[in-house]
C-alpha positions as CSV (number, residue, x, y, z in Angstrom):
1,X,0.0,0.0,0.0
2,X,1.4,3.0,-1.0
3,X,0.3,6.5,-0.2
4,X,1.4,10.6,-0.4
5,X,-0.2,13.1,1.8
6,X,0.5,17.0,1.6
7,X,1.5,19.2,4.6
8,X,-1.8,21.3,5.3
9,X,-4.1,19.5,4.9
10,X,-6.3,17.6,7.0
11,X,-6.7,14.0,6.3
12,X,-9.3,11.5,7.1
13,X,-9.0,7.6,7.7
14,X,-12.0,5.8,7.6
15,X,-12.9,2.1,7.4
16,X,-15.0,-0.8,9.3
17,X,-13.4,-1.6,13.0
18,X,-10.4,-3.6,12.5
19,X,-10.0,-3.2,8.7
20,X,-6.8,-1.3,9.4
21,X,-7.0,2.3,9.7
22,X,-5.7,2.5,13.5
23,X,-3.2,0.1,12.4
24,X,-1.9,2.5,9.3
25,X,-1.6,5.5,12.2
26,X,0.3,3.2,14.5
27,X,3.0,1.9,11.7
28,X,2.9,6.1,10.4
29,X,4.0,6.9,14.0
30,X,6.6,4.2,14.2
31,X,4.7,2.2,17.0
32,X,4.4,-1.1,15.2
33,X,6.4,-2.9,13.2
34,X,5.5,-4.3,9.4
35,X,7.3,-4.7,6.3
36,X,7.3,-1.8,4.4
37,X,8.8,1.7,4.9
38,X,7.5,5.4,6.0
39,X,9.6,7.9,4.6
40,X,9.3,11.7,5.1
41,X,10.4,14.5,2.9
42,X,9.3,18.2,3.7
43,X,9.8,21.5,1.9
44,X,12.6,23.1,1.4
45,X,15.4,20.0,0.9
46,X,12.6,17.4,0.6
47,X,15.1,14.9,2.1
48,X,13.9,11.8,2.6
49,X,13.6,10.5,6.1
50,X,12.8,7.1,7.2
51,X,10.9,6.6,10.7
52,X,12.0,3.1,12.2
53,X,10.5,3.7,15.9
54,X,8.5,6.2,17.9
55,X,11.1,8.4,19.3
56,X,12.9,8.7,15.6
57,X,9.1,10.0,14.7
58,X,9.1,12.2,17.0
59,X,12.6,13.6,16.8
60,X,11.2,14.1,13.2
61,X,8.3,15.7,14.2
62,X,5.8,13.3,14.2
63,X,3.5,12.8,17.1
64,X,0.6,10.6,18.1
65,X,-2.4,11.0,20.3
66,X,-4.2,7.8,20.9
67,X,-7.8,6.5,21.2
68,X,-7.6,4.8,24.6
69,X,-5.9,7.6,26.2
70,X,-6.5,5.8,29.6
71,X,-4.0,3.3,28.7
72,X,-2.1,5.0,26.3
73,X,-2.3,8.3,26.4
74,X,-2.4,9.9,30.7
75,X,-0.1,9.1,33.6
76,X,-2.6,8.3,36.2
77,X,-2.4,9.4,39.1
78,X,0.1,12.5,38.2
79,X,-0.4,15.9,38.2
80,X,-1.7,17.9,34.8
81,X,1.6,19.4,34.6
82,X,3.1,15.9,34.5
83,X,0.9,14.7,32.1
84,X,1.6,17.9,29.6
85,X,5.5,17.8,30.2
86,X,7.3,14.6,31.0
87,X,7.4,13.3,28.2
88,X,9.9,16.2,27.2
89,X,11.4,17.5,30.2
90,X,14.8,15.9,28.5
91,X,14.0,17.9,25.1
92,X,11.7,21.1,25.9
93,X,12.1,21.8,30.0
94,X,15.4,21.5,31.2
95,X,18.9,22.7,30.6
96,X,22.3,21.2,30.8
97,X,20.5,18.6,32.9
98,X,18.5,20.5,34.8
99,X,14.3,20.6,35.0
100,X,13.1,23.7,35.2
101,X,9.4,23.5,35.7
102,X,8.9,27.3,35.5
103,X,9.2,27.0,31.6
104,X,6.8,24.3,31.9
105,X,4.2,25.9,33.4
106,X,4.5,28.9,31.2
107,X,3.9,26.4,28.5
108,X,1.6,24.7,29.4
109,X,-0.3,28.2,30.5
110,X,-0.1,29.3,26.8
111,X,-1.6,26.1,25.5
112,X,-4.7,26.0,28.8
113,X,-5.6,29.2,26.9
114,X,-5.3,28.1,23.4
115,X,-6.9,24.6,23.9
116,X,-9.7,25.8,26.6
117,X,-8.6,23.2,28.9
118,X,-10.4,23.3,32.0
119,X,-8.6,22.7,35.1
120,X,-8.3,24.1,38.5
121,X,-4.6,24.1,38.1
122,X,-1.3,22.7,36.1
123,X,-1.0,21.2,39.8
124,X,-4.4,18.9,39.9
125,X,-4.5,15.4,39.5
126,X,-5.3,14.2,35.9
127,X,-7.5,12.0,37.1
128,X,-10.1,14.8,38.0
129,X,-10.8,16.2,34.4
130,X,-13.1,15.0,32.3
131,X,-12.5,13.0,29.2
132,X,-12.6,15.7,26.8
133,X,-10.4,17.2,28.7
134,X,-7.5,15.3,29.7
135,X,-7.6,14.7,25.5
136,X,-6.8,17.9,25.3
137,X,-3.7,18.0,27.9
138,X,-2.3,14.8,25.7
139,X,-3.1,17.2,22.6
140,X,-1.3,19.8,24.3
141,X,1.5,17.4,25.2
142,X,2.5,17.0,21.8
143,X,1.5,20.9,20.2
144,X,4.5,21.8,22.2
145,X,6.1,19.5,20.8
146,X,6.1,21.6,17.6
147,X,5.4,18.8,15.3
148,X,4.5,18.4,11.9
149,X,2.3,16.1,11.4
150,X,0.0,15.1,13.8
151,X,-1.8,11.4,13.7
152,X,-5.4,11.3,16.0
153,X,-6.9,8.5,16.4
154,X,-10.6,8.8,16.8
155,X,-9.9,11.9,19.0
156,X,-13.5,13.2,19.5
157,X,-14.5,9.4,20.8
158,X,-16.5,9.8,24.2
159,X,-16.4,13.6,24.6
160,X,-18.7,16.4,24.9
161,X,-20.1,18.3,21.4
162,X,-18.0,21.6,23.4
163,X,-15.4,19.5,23.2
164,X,-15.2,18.9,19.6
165,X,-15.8,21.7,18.6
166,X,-12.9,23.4,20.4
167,X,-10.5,19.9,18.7
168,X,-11.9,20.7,15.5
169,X,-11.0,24.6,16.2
170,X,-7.6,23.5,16.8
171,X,-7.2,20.7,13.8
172,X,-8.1,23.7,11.4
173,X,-5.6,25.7,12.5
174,X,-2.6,23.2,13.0
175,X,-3.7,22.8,9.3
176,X,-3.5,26.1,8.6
177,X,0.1,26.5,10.1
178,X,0.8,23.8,7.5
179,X,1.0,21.0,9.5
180,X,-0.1,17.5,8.2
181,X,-3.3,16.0,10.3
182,X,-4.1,12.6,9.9
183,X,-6.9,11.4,11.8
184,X,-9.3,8.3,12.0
185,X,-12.8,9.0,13.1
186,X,-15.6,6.2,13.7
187,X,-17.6,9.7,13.2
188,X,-18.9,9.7,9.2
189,X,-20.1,13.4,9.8
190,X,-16.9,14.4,11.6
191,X,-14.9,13.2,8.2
192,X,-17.3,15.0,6.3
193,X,-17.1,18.2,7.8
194,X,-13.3,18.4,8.8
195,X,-11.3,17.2,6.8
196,X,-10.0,18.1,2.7
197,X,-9.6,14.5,1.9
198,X,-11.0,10.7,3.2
199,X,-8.6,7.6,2.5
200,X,-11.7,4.7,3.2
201,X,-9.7,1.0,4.7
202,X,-11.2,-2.4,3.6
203,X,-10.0,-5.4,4.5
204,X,-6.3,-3.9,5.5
205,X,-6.3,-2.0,2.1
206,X,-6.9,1.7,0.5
207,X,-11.0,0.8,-0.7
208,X,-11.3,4.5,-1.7
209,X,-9.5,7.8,-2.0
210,X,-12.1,10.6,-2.0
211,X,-10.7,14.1,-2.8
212,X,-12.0,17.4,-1.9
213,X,-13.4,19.7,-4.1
214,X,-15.1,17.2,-6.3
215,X,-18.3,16.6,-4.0
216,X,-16.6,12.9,-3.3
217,X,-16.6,13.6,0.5
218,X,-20.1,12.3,1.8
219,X,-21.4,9.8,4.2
220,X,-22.9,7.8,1.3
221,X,-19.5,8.0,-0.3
222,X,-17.4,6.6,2.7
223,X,-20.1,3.8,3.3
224,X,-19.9,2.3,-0.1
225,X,-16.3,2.4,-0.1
226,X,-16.4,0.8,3.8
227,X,-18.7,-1.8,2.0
228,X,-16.6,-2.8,-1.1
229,X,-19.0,-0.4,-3.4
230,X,-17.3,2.1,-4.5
231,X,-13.7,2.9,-5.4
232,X,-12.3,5.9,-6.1
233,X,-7.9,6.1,-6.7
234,X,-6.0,9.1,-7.0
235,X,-3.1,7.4,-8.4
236,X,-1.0,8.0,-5.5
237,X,2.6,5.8,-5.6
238,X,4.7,6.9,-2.8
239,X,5.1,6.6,1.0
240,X,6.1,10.2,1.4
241,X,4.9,13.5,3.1
């Protein structure tokens, strides 16, 4: 399976449960193995990068924010501030060896704001905000990060219309900045209304490549293509960004 996606754009996988789609994010974000190759090549040297692991992804810019962020996504039991930093104090919040929290919570300030996270304070237990929210401290996590593409999958799953409104707020924008978004959605209206372009999974395979700008992207589209009834190839040939 080979497939290119552009920076800025927002990009939708869809498919039946199990026909692949969370798999594709996982193997994009170097967290599984499999046989092939992801390669990267941004603007301006368009050298190509291969991503063998999750850490070489993210040193490249390439984060993940899972669906079962109970097990995958918080640290139970720590603080918010935990939660939104420790995954880079290394990289983002110390120097010469050396935490510095203060830079942390400045961050993390600037991203409460931007995300509308809602917590009494970066010092609360992650544990006592809602789903939507402690989605959006993981979301944060990674923002800060300053990635460039950024793979969701099934973001919106379990939390409040508010909620989604203020991820899709921010989706739009990282878009916008010219970030890459790929996302899978169990949502067919969420696909429909966010994002420029729907790659549709059958059976651990691209079923259907619906553009934007053609009318393609439709809930009756995506459900033929889930159901073997429609395909629709863009003539896409490399594994590249």
């Amino acid at each position: 399976m080979e497939l290119e996606f552009e920076s800025g754009t927002i990009v939708g996988l869809a498919g039946l449960d199990g026909h692949g789609q969370s798999r594709l994010l996982k193997v994009l974000a170097g967290m599984e193995n499999h046989s092939g190759t992801v390669q990267l090549a941004f603007e301006p040297s368009s050298t190509l990068v291969r991503i063998a692991g999750v850490s070489e992804a993210v040193r490249h810019g390439v984060v993940y924010v899972p669906r079962d962020r109970k097990r995958e996504g918080i640290l139970p039991g720590q603080s918010v501030l935990d939660n939104f930093a420790l995954p880079m104090w290394s990289k983002k919040f110390s120097k010469y060896g050396v935490i510095r929290p203060g830079k942390a919570r400045r961050a993390f300030a600037r991203f409460r704001d931007e995300l509308q996270i809602r917590a009494s304070s970066s010092g609360a237990s992650i544990d006592s905000l809602s789903g939507g929210n402690q989605q959006k401290v993981i979301l944060a996590r990674w923002l800060a990060a300053e990635p460039r593409v950024v793979i969701l999958d099934d973001p919106t799953r379990g939390v409040d219309h508010a909620t989604k409104l203020d991820f899709y707020q921010s989706l739009r924008d990282l878009a916008t900045a010219g970030v890459l978004v790929l996302l899978v959605s169990t949502e067919l209206a969420e696909l429909v209304a966010l994002c420029d372009r729907v790659v549709v999974m059958r059976n651990g395979a691209v079923a259907a490549d619906l553009p934007a700008g053609e009318q393609a992207i439709n809930e009756a589209s995506i459900l033929a293509a889930m159901f073997g009834e429609l395909h629709i190839d863009r003539g896409t040939e490399v594994t590249t960004w």
